[in-house]
Coordinates of C-alpha atoms in Angstrom, one line a residue:
M1 CA -3.7 -34.5 -12.1
G2 CA -4.2 -38.2 -11.3
L3 CA -6.9 -39.9 -9.2
L4 CA -4.7 -39.7 -6.1
G5 CA -4.1 -36.0 -6.5
V6 CA -7.8 -35.3 -6.9
L7 CA -8.5 -37.2 -3.6
I8 CA -5.7 -35.5 -1.8
A9 CA -6.9 -32.0 -3.1
G10 CA -10.5 -32.8 -2.0
L11 CA -9.5 -34.1 1.5
L12 CA -7.3 -30.8 2.0
Y13 CA -10.2 -28.5 0.9
H14 CA -12.6 -30.4 3.2
T15 CA -10.1 -30.0 6.1
C16 CA -9.6 -26.4 5.2
V17 CA -13.5 -25.8 5.3
I18 CA -14.1 -27.6 8.6
A19 CA -11.1 -25.7 10.1
Q20 CA -13.1 -22.4 9.8
D21 CA -14.3 -21.1 13.1
D22 CA -18.1 -21.4 12.6
S23 CA -18.7 -20.3 16.2
Q24 CA -17.2 -16.9 15.5
A25 CA -18.8 -14.2 17.9
C26 CA -20.6 -11.3 16.5
Y27 CA -18.4 -9.1 14.4
A28 CA -20.2 -6.2 15.8
T29 CA -18.9 -7.0 19.3
V30 CA -15.3 -7.8 18.6
G31 CA -13.2 -5.2 20.5
E32 CA -10.1 -5.2 18.2
P33 CA -11.1 -6.5 14.7
Y34 CA -8.3 -7.4 12.2
T35 CA -7.7 -4.5 10.0
H36 CA -4.7 -5.5 8.0
F37 CA -6.4 -4.8 4.7
G38 CA -3.4 -4.7 2.2
T39 CA -3.3 -1.7 0.3
K40 CA -6.6 -0.5 1.9
T41 CA -5.2 -0.6 5.3
P42 CA -5.9 2.5 7.4
Y43 CA -2.8 4.5 8.2
S44 CA -3.6 4.1 11.9
V45 CA -2.7 0.4 12.1
V46 CA 1.0 1.0 10.9
L47 CA 2.0 4.3 12.2
N48 CA 4.4 5.0 15.0
K49 CA 2.7 6.8 17.8
D50 CA 5.9 7.8 19.6
D51 CA 6.3 11.5 18.6
S52 CA 8.9 12.5 21.1
E53 CA 11.6 14.7 19.8
V54 CA 14.5 12.9 18.0
K55 CA 18.0 13.7 19.5
F56 CA 21.3 11.9 18.8
P57 CA 24.4 12.9 20.9
G58 CA 26.7 15.2 19.0
C59 CA 24.2 15.6 16.1
R60 CA 21.7 18.1 15.0
P61 CA 19.0 17.6 12.3
A62 CA 19.9 19.3 8.9
Q63 CA 17.3 18.5 6.3
F64 CA 14.0 16.5 6.3
W65 CA 13.1 14.6 3.0
L66 CA 9.7 12.8 2.6
T67 CA 7.9 10.7 0.0
A68 CA 4.3 9.8 0.9
R69 CA 1.4 8.1 -0.6
H70 CA -2.0 10.0 -0.4
G71 CA -4.1 9.3 2.5
T72 CA -7.5 7.1 2.4
R73 CA -9.4 7.7 -1.0
Y74 CA -12.9 6.8 -2.4
P75 CA -12.9 3.8 -4.8
G76 CA -12.4 4.5 -8.5
E77 CA -15.5 5.1 -10.8
D78 CA -15.8 1.4 -12.1
D79 CA -15.6 0.1 -8.5
I80 CA -18.2 2.4 -7.3
E81 CA -20.4 1.6 -10.2
L82 CA -20.0 -2.2 -9.4
M83 CA -20.7 -1.7 -5.8
A84 CA -23.8 0.4 -6.5
R85 CA -25.1 -2.1 -8.8
R86 CA -24.1 -5.7 -7.1
L87 CA -24.0 -4.9 -3.4
P88 CA -27.7 -4.2 -2.9
E89 CA -28.3 -7.6 -4.6
L90 CA -26.0 -9.4 -2.3
Q91 CA -27.5 -7.4 0.7
Q92 CA -31.1 -8.5 -0.3
T93 CA -30.1 -12.1 -0.9
A94 CA -28.3 -12.5 2.4
L95 CA -31.2 -10.9 4.4
K96 CA -33.6 -13.2 2.5
N97 CA -31.4 -16.3 3.4
A98 CA -31.3 -15.3 7.0
A99 CA -35.2 -14.9 7.0
E100 CA -35.4 -18.4 5.7
G101 CA -33.2 -19.7 8.5
R102 CA -29.8 -20.0 6.6
G103 CA -26.6 -18.3 7.4
E104 CA -24.4 -17.9 10.5
L105 CA -24.6 -14.0 11.2
C106 CA -25.8 -13.0 14.6
E107 CA -28.8 -10.4 14.9
Q108 CA -26.5 -7.5 15.5
D109 CA -24.5 -8.2 12.3
L110 CA -27.6 -8.9 10.4
T111 CA -28.9 -5.5 11.6
N112 CA -26.0 -3.6 10.5
I113 CA -26.1 -5.3 6.9
R114 CA -29.8 -4.3 6.8
S115 CA -28.9 -0.8 7.7
W116 CA -26.0 -0.6 5.3
S117 CA -26.0 1.6 2.2
L118 CA -23.2 3.0 0.0
A119 CA -21.6 6.0 1.5
F120 CA -20.3 7.5 -1.8
D121 CA -21.1 7.9 -5.5
V122 CA -19.0 8.4 -8.8
T123 CA -18.8 12.2 -8.2
M124 CA -16.3 11.4 -5.2
E125 CA -14.2 8.9 -7.3
N126 CA -10.7 8.5 -6.2
N127 CA -10.8 11.7 -4.1
L128 CA -9.3 12.0 -0.8
T129 CA -11.8 11.3 2.2
P130 CA -12.1 13.2 5.5
S131 CA -10.2 10.2 7.2
G132 CA -7.4 10.6 4.7
E133 CA -7.2 14.3 5.4
R134 CA -6.9 13.7 9.1
E135 CA -4.1 11.0 8.4
L136 CA -1.9 13.5 6.6
F137 CA -2.8 16.3 9.2
D138 CA -1.9 14.2 12.2
M139 CA 1.1 12.7 10.4
A140 CA 2.5 16.3 10.0
K141 CA 1.9 17.2 13.7
R142 CA 3.9 14.1 14.7
F143 CA 6.8 14.8 12.5
Q144 CA 6.9 18.3 13.6
R145 CA 7.2 17.3 17.4
R146 CA 10.0 14.9 16.3
F147 CA 12.0 17.5 14.2
P148 CA 10.7 20.9 15.4
T149 CA 13.7 22.8 14.0
L150 CA 13.2 21.5 10.5
L151 CA 9.3 21.5 10.5
G152 CA 8.4 24.1 12.9
P153 CA 6.8 27.5 12.0
P154 CA 6.9 30.1 10.5
Y155 CA 6.5 28.6 6.9
S156 CA 9.1 29.8 4.2
P157 CA 8.8 28.9 0.6
E158 CA 12.6 28.7 0.4
K159 CA 12.9 26.6 3.3
H160 CA 9.8 24.2 3.1
K161 CA 9.4 22.7 -0.4
F162 CA 6.2 20.8 -1.3
Q163 CA 5.4 18.8 -4.5
S164 CA 2.6 16.6 -5.6
T165 CA 1.2 14.9 -8.6
V166 CA -1.8 16.5 -10.4
K167 CA -4.2 14.0 -8.9
Q168 CA -6.8 15.5 -6.2
R169 CA -6.0 12.9 -3.6
A170 CA -2.3 13.6 -3.8
R171 CA -2.5 17.3 -4.0
E172 CA -5.0 17.6 -0.9
S173 CA -2.8 15.1 1.0
G174 CA 0.1 17.4 0.6
R175 CA -2.2 20.4 1.6
F176 CA -3.4 18.8 4.7
F177 CA 0.1 17.9 5.6
A178 CA 1.2 21.5 5.2
K179 CA -1.8 22.5 7.3
G180 CA -0.6 20.2 10.1
L181 CA 2.8 21.9 10.1
F182 CA 1.7 25.5 9.5
G183 CA -2.1 25.8 10.1
D184 CA -3.9 28.2 7.7
Q185 CA -0.8 30.0 6.5
P186 CA -0.8 29.7 2.7
V187 CA 1.7 27.3 1.3
E188 CA 3.3 27.2 -2.3
F189 CA 2.9 24.1 -4.4
P190 CA 4.5 24.2 -7.7
K191 CA 2.3 23.5 -10.7
S192 CA 2.7 19.7 -11.3
E193 CA 2.8 17.8 -14.6
K194 CA 1.1 14.9 -15.8
N195 CA 3.3 11.6 -15.1
H196 CA 5.6 13.5 -13.0
P197 CA 9.0 12.1 -13.7
L198 CA 10.2 12.0 -10.1
L199 CA 6.8 10.9 -8.5
Q200 CA 5.2 8.9 -11.3
F201 CA 8.1 7.6 -13.3
Y202 CA 6.3 4.1 -13.7
K203 CA 3.6 5.8 -15.9
T204 CA 6.0 6.2 -18.7
C205 CA 7.8 2.9 -18.2
N206 CA 6.6 0.9 -21.1
R207 CA 8.7 -2.1 -20.6
W208 CA 7.4 -2.2 -17.0
R209 CA 3.8 -1.8 -18.3
E210 CA 4.1 -4.5 -21.0
L211 CA 6.1 -7.0 -19.2
I212 CA 4.9 -6.9 -15.7
D213 CA 1.9 -4.7 -15.1
D214 CA -0.2 -6.0 -18.0
S215 CA 1.4 -9.5 -17.9
E216 CA -0.5 -12.7 -16.8
A217 CA 3.0 -14.1 -15.8
S218 CA 3.5 -11.7 -13.1
R219 CA 0.1 -12.8 -11.6
H220 CA 0.8 -16.5 -11.8
E221 CA 1.4 -16.9 -7.9
R222 CA -1.7 -14.9 -7.4
Y223 CA -3.9 -17.0 -9.5
T224 CA -2.5 -20.0 -8.2
F225 CA -3.4 -19.1 -4.6
Q226 CA -6.8 -18.1 -5.7
N227 CA -7.3 -21.8 -6.7
S228 CA -5.8 -23.0 -3.4
T229 CA -7.6 -24.8 -0.5
H230 CA -7.1 -21.5 1.5
M231 CA -9.0 -19.4 -0.9
L232 CA -11.7 -22.1 -1.6
G233 CA -12.1 -22.5 2.1
T234 CA -12.7 -18.8 2.6
I235 CA -15.2 -18.7 -0.3
D236 CA -17.1 -21.6 1.1
H237 CA -17.1 -20.1 4.7
V238 CA -18.3 -16.5 3.5
S239 CA -20.9 -18.2 1.3
R240 CA -22.2 -20.3 4.3
R241 CA -22.0 -17.1 6.8
L242 CA -24.3 -15.3 4.4
G243 CA -26.6 -18.4 3.8
F244 CA -26.0 -19.1 0.2
T245 CA -26.7 -22.8 -0.6
S246 CA -23.8 -22.9 -3.2
N247 CA -20.6 -21.2 -3.1
M248 CA -20.4 -17.5 -4.2
S249 CA -17.8 -16.5 -7.0
Y250 CA -14.5 -15.1 -6.1
A251 CA -15.6 -11.9 -7.7
D252 CA -18.5 -11.3 -5.2
V253 CA -16.3 -12.3 -2.2
R254 CA -13.7 -9.9 -3.3
L255 CA -16.5 -7.3 -3.9
I256 CA -17.7 -7.8 -0.2
Y257 CA -14.0 -7.7 0.9
D258 CA -13.5 -4.4 -0.8
I259 CA -16.4 -2.7 0.7
C260 CA -15.5 -4.1 4.1
R261 CA -12.2 -2.5 4.0
Y262 CA -13.4 0.9 2.3
D263 CA -16.0 1.3 4.9
K264 CA -13.6 0.7 7.8
T265 CA -11.0 3.2 6.3
L266 CA -13.7 5.8 5.8
H267 CA -14.9 5.4 9.2
P268 CA -12.1 3.8 11.5
D269 CA -14.1 4.1 14.8
R270 CA -17.3 2.5 13.3
V271 CA -18.3 -1.2 12.8
S272 CA -17.9 -2.0 9.0
A273 CA -21.1 -4.1 8.4
W274 CA -19.8 -6.3 5.5
C275 CA -16.7 -7.3 7.4
A276 CA -19.1 -9.7 9.3
A277 CA -19.0 -12.0 6.5
F278 CA -15.3 -12.9 7.1
S279 CA -13.6 -14.7 10.1
E280 CA -10.1 -13.4 10.9
Q281 CA -8.6 -16.3 9.2
D282 CA -10.7 -15.3 6.0
L283 CA -9.4 -11.7 6.3
K284 CA -5.8 -13.0 6.4
V285 CA -6.4 -15.2 3.2
M286 CA -7.6 -12.0 1.6
E287 CA -4.7 -10.2 2.8
F288 CA -2.3 -12.7 1.4
D289 CA -4.0 -12.5 -2.0
M290 CA -3.0 -8.7 -2.1
D291 CA 0.5 -9.7 -0.7
L292 CA 1.0 -11.8 -3.9
E293 CA -0.2 -9.2 -6.4
Y294 CA 1.7 -6.3 -5.0
Y295 CA 5.0 -8.3 -4.4
W296 CA 5.2 -9.4 -8.3
V297 CA 3.8 -6.3 -9.7
D298 CA 5.3 -3.5 -7.7
S299 CA 7.9 -4.9 -5.3
Y300 CA 10.6 -7.5 -5.3
G301 CA 9.0 -9.7 -7.9
Y302 CA 10.8 -8.3 -10.6
E303 CA 14.1 -6.3 -10.7
L304 CA 12.6 -3.5 -13.1
N305 CA 9.7 -2.9 -10.5
Y306 CA 12.3 -1.2 -8.3
R307 CA 15.2 -0.2 -10.6
Q308 CA 12.9 2.6 -11.9
A309 CA 12.5 4.3 -8.8
C310 CA 16.2 5.5 -9.0
P311 CA 15.1 9.0 -9.5
Q312 CA 13.9 9.3 -6.0
V313 CA 17.2 7.9 -4.6
K314 CA 19.2 10.3 -6.9
D315 CA 16.9 13.2 -5.5
F316 CA 17.6 12.6 -1.8
I317 CA 21.3 12.0 -2.1
T318 CA 21.7 14.9 -4.3
K319 CA 19.8 17.1 -2.0
F320 CA 21.6 15.8 1.2
N321 CA 25.1 16.5 -0.7
A322 CA 24.0 19.9 -1.4
V323 CA 23.5 20.6 2.3
R324 CA 27.1 19.4 2.9
S325 CA 28.3 21.8 0.3
S326 CA 26.3 25.0 1.1
P327 CA 23.9 24.3 4.1
E328 CA 22.6 27.9 4.5
R329 CA 21.2 27.9 0.9
Q330 CA 19.3 24.7 1.2
P331 CA 15.7 24.0 2.3
L332 CA 15.0 22.6 5.5
A333 CA 12.5 20.2 4.2
N334 CA 11.6 18.6 0.8
M335 CA 8.2 16.9 0.8
Y336 CA 6.6 14.9 -2.0
F337 CA 3.0 13.5 -2.2
S338 CA 2.0 10.8 -4.7
H339 CA 0.9 7.3 -5.1
L340 CA 1.3 3.7 -4.1
G341 CA 2.9 2.8 -7.6
G342 CA 6.0 5.2 -6.7
V343 CA 6.3 4.8 -3.0
L344 CA 6.2 1.1 -3.0
K345 CA 8.8 0.8 -5.6
F346 CA 11.0 3.4 -3.7
I347 CA 10.7 1.3 -0.3
T348 CA 11.7 -1.8 -2.3
L349 CA 14.7 -0.2 -3.9
L350 CA 15.8 0.9 -0.2
G351 CA 15.7 -2.9 0.6
V352 CA 12.9 -2.6 3.4
F353 CA 10.6 -5.5 3.9
N354 CA 12.7 -7.8 2.0
D355 CA 12.4 -11.6 2.1
T356 CA 15.3 -14.2 1.7
R357 CA 13.5 -15.9 -1.3
P358 CA 10.7 -14.7 -3.6
L359 CA 7.1 -14.8 -2.1
T360 CA 5.0 -17.7 -3.5
S361 CA 1.5 -19.0 -3.1
A362 CA 2.9 -21.8 -0.8
D363 CA 3.9 -19.2 1.8
F364 CA 0.6 -18.6 3.2
G365 CA 0.6 -18.9 7.0
T366 CA 4.6 -18.6 7.2
P367 CA 6.3 -15.6 8.5
H368 CA 7.4 -13.3 5.6
A369 CA 8.8 -9.7 5.6
F370 CA 6.8 -8.4 2.8
R371 CA 3.4 -7.7 3.7
S372 CA 1.3 -5.3 1.7
S373 CA -0.7 -4.1 4.8
L374 CA 2.7 -2.9 6.4
A375 CA 4.5 -1.7 3.3
S376 CA 1.7 0.0 1.2
A377 CA -1.0 1.2 3.6
F378 CA -3.0 4.3 2.9
A379 CA -0.6 7.3 3.6
T380 CA 2.4 5.0 3.5
N381 CA 5.5 7.1 3.7
V382 CA 9.5 7.1 4.0
A383 CA 11.2 10.1 5.7
L384 CA 15.0 10.3 5.5
V385 CA 16.5 12.9 7.9
L386 CA 20.0 14.2 7.4
F387 CA 21.8 15.0 10.6
E388 CA 25.2 17.0 11.0
C389 CA 27.1 15.1 13.6
S390 CA 30.6 15.5 15.0
D391 CA 32.1 12.8 13.0
G392 CA 30.3 13.9 9.8
Y393 CA 26.7 13.9 8.0
R394 CA 24.5 10.8 8.9
V395 CA 21.2 9.9 7.8
A396 CA 18.2 8.4 9.7
T397 CA 15.4 6.6 7.9
Y398 CA 11.7 6.3 9.1
V399 CA 9.3 4.1 7.4
Q400 CA 5.7 4.6 8.5
E401 CA 7.3 7.0 10.9
H402 CA 9.1 4.0 12.6
P403 CA 13.0 4.1 12.9
T404 CA 14.3 1.8 10.2
E405 CA 17.9 0.7 9.8
L406 CA 18.7 0.2 6.2
P407 CA 20.3 -2.9 4.9
G408 CA 24.0 -2.7 5.2
C409 CA 24.0 0.3 7.5
G410 CA 24.8 -1.4 10.8
S411 CA 22.8 1.4 12.7
L412 CA 19.9 3.7 12.4
L413 CA 22.2 6.6 11.7
C414 CA 24.0 5.8 8.5
P415 CA 27.0 7.7 7.4
L416 CA 25.8 9.7 4.4
D417 CA 29.1 8.7 2.4
E418 CA 28.1 5.0 3.0
L419 CA 24.5 5.5 2.0
A420 CA 25.5 7.0 -1.2
Q421 CA 27.9 4.3 -1.9
R422 CA 25.3 1.7 -1.2
Y423 CA 22.9 3.0 -3.8
R424 CA 25.7 4.3 -6.2
S425 CA 25.0 1.6 -8.9
A426 CA 21.2 2.5 -8.8
V427 CA 22.0 6.3 -9.2
E428 CA 24.7 5.7 -11.9
S429 CA 22.7 3.3 -14.0
C430 CA 19.6 5.5 -13.6
D431 CA 18.6 5.6 -17.4
L432 CA 14.8 5.5 -17.4
E433 CA 14.7 5.8 -21.1
G434 CA 17.0 2.8 -21.7
M435 CA 15.6 0.5 -18.9
C436 CA 12.0 1.3 -19.8
A437 CA 12.2 1.2 -23.6
A438 CA 9.2 -0.9 -25.0
A439 CA 9.9 -4.6 -25.0
G440 CA 10.2 -6.1 -28.6
W441 CA 7.9 -9.0 -29.9
L442 CA 10.5 -11.6 -28.9
A443 CA 10.4 -10.5 -25.2
K444 CA 6.7 -10.4 -25.1
A445 CA 6.5 -13.8 -26.7
W446 CA 9.0 -15.2 -24.4
N447 CA 7.1 -13.7 -21.4
T448 CA 3.7 -15.2 -22.8
A449 CA 5.7 -18.7 -23.0
L450 CA 6.9 -18.6 -19.6
W451 CA 3.2 -18.1 -18.4
A452 CA 1.8 -20.8 -20.5
L453 CA 4.3 -23.5 -19.9
P454 CA 2.9 -24.7 -16.5
A455 CA -0.6 -24.8 -18.0
L456 CA 0.6 -26.9 -20.9
A457 CA 2.5 -29.3 -18.6
A458 CA -0.4 -29.9 -16.6
L459 CA -2.2 -31.1 -19.9
V460 CA 0.5 -33.7 -20.7

């Protein structure tokens, strides 16, 4: 970068810092704080509260199909250990800074940070939280009110099929969903298997793991954004609010952001003490950082991300076609409980939250369809409901319980044959063994070269 480029970058950075709202009111008194926290967004932020019974003239509900991410969970073991070690150090430094007259937090926000302590330990790592239990329980109640003939009691193991992965957070999410439908009536969950082929197909997709999930190239846009004036301005603003005389590291700011959002999802009705370090604009910057990560690693960034979700498309089309062939012998509902890695890829394969062009680091502040907060909150779900209508079988789609028109359908109620035709290529080419075969050394080398070229060009 030449001298002019350096001067322009410095001017933009200074402008971004000055633009931060230093007169922000006490976070503790904000009536409706910003809670779009990327993949850690509380489900209450995105759900559809309208739970009136769904009725279409000339149609009756015939089968319910659901795939859902687990509800709110505790952080993983490594994250908890880092939080337990580093956050008390940051807490004491921020309080010391305030005592010495530095920082921009109001007294109530300082009191909240002073009173804060870590609310979990490593024995809880990755487990479903009480708030997560409630998310799935309440979701089931709403779906039951919308589709009482499919999801109403009594429970029947032949008519109501449940499946989860082996993970506690997924299994318990399914059980609390079942409890929302059928109370304390015992419900059968088939024994799951590690890396369930329908729900965790990505776990055995070696090509995706090598070329995308573990690749620096797939994180290029995110790394670029982390060095942008937007992120640098956020780091500067958070550092000043907490009274630091020099800028904190991105890692420390990200850690504070993580505890801000975990504490809020654990206790949605309480003030999350560490969120006071951020302005609403800061939180939007951190959210976009998450958007770039999940867009490129789990969504539209690469075709393989979503092509591998074809087993789930094949599953619902096969089950709906079976209803058409022999309705009296089919379940009323098929319900699956798993993880973000599978559900987001399935949502992407359906074509929901798609932009007209790839999401890049330059898109912050501009409208874009893909937002990790909307597409991958805790308890994110897709329900497809088959209706038998006077003119044939039709399918209605609900994403986060919101009625959602799928691309190419023309209406909410999509004819089953049209839906099957739209996803025909995905189903017919659903060869996971072939598409997920380990990448050869040449493919890995090419992927590395693509990542390295921009950096090399900058040195020339």
